[in-house]
């Protein structure tokens, strides 16, 4: 067999260990802590574990039917009517044992396509889907085991289930309807209309080539137009849905026919309020349909306890369909309903519940004091919430769901931080949230801990204990840093230091603005936090930085496709400064072309597909009478520029500077030739492994590149507290943070940097040739933005953290550092404390985010070989937790290769 | 004639392939036959307003559109106020 990368290095006497700070034990070591959920939760979780992602056409059917019947209506009314019809016709389904009810669609992991955003995929695949629908009919055990190995993903068609994009299953009987509905949106969807107009941009040709060659990963305008934001549950909690409808009616009486000095959009307020009423009526009918179903089940149920539970569910739903909640249970059900409602309104990934421990605290406090509930009951509800959130699937465009999101929907929940008065906001309910994360470990909600020096020690120790379960949460986020970023970005829109404290994480780790809202319950006032900003999932997403370096080195030509992506620069790149300057020029050309095209897509979205339900929840839409599309939100400067592959860019620049420019041990031409020859290795795709460690030499390789390859690999690397590499990181961050503000969103606000990779480091690495840092062709980029490249961080986690903090993290919406630690390195109470000390040290250095994979690499290898035995294994990828079996191989390979710390 | 599980009200759909029998609690195949006496679930294909033109697809006679809007036989109709046996 051909030698692997690791063996080649060992032969040369070079240690590029994938372990640091010691050696791992020979046998597989499991995580130390493994608590159990309540029996009811365990039973429902078992259904979840058996269920497949399933899509149907009920929502799109009624949406399209109503939309097409109103073609002469004002756009916002037309949209609201369609939403009302769709919500009103969703079939309710209640599973035995559920206490928090309602689902996106009537399956456990139900979702549906939204062809009004993009229909091209279904139309293009029409024949394939039809054939699949027709030929199905027999089952085979092999087919079953294939999708079984992908967890809930329907990776292939089987029985009467057609696989869509290797992820969703749809009944074959529904395929003709899917295709017919899709065809009705040809030329009308956001995708099609956006495409028509974006072509009028003078640099559209560049944008197309950038996308085609995966220099950038996705168009946010029609794939995920909203998300990576924090929802706001306040208005329905305070006023109830009937109260909000009354409010909108009163506002209509005020604004009808009255421009109020705003000749542009003043008159629109009438239609917007009418749209709000229609959307709310749709939500109410949806809830009441569930209440009716609960009553039907109550009538036929024989078991007295279950019968009573159906009655409780019906009473709860009947009440919250109209009124503000009175109890913890009603409030929890209401926010769950609102959450699913918003997610049904649009293709959204990363609609974060925010600081729900603080939102629900008033109900918790009063119910506990009055003896209406117990902490154990609350814990059970919190465990159930983890099933609800993990069951949320997003049927976005296919490459996005798989390649970018790994199937995750990022309903991140935040705990900690500071309250309205500036004191620690951690409360008893948040301790229970952490406990539920431990007793029912599931990927969602991923938990973000807003670390502040004022948080109590036992709260932080509990958080560290949760991390030790290996669930990948809570992540530590820097509260002071987040507040500073919020002030920097939103002060021009009126942000104050007090309001900045209401921030939370939207999506994986997107710092998102919030507001304090005065909630009244039984005569007591509480200031609860909630999101008040637009989506941050929007803008220029995601840029493969190593790919831009490849274009720089090769005069604008992609070396995989040989396409001339960017205009040739014709420079010799004779000095490092010239190289760096050209890289920046190319970066700007790419960004500029994407900025314009994305603005057009989002502009089409806001004209025809604006958020109505999500808008009415956010301050100050109800007060202003303007929805998201007319700057109704309190904070609108949310569009950003997202990067991926930072560590590979920095290491590549450091290697070129050292080997080519400073030491002159090789020429740039030699490096280019070696890159094109992949240093004598096969392409990652040829061996179907995307881990650097597993790459294999070609049989015909004559070792001509070994010396150069070793030199590049041994050049200074990011993550070792080495100023040579770290100063390049600082230069990059300075440029990046400054440059983003040169791009402007359609709402007229400057953009800012966002530094998370989600799963794009897999997909984008796979489309990138070898890089000057010694990374090989097709292998996955380094995860996140501050994580080190596998095997290159040799000086331990504290050195890595020093490297990561050579720049000011408050200038960016986020940064992201993930570390893999062997479970034996943090055993016992002492280990928990070490973990907390490490995290705290990073926060004190000014790092924004750190999270850990507490896992034995040998277990990951075993899980890759025997996925059926690891259905419940969870891992941390970039900013989220996901089931091992549901993530793509390229990302799995990087996780296996990532340096494992054996000690702290 | 026995109905397929997925065409009955006693079937709780878990995913496109299977679901729970609400009366027994067992996980069953969506396409397997339900015991005799299980109740028929309202679906377009059981509605008198549904006119099938091709396999699994047709039109809804109750729609206000001209020509009539499409419908598909397999759609659950428990929330359709115009469903008629
Ligand atoms: S009336 Fe309702 S149930 Fe009958 S065909 Fe039309 S949509 Fe289907």
Coordinates of C-alpha atoms and ligand atoms in Angstrom, one line a residue, chain A residues 61-62 65, chain B residues 44 47 49-50 60 62 71 75 77 80 82-83, ligand 1:
Chain A
X61 CA -49.5 23.4 -1.5
X62 CA -51.8 25.8 0.5
X65 CA -52.8 27.9 -3.9
Chain B
X44 CA -57.9 14.4 -1.1
X47 CA -62.8 13.6 -1.3
X49 CA -64.2 17.2 -5.0
X50 CA -60.9 15.6 -6.1
X60 CA -59.6 20.3 -6.6
X62 CA -63.6 23.3 -4.6
X71 CA -54.6 18.8 -5.8
X75 CA -52.6 15.1 0.9
X77 CA -57.3 16.8 4.5
X80 CA -59.6 21.2 4.7
X82 CA -64.2 21.8 2.0
X83 CA -63.5 18.1 2.3
Ligands
LIG1 S1 -61.7 20.1 -1.1 FE1 -60.0 19.9 0.2 S2 -59.9 17.7 0.5 FE2 -61.2 18.0 -1.3 S3 -59.8 17.9 -3.1 FE3 -60.0 20.0 -2.5 S4 -58.2 20.3 -1.1 FE4 -58.6 18.1 -1.3

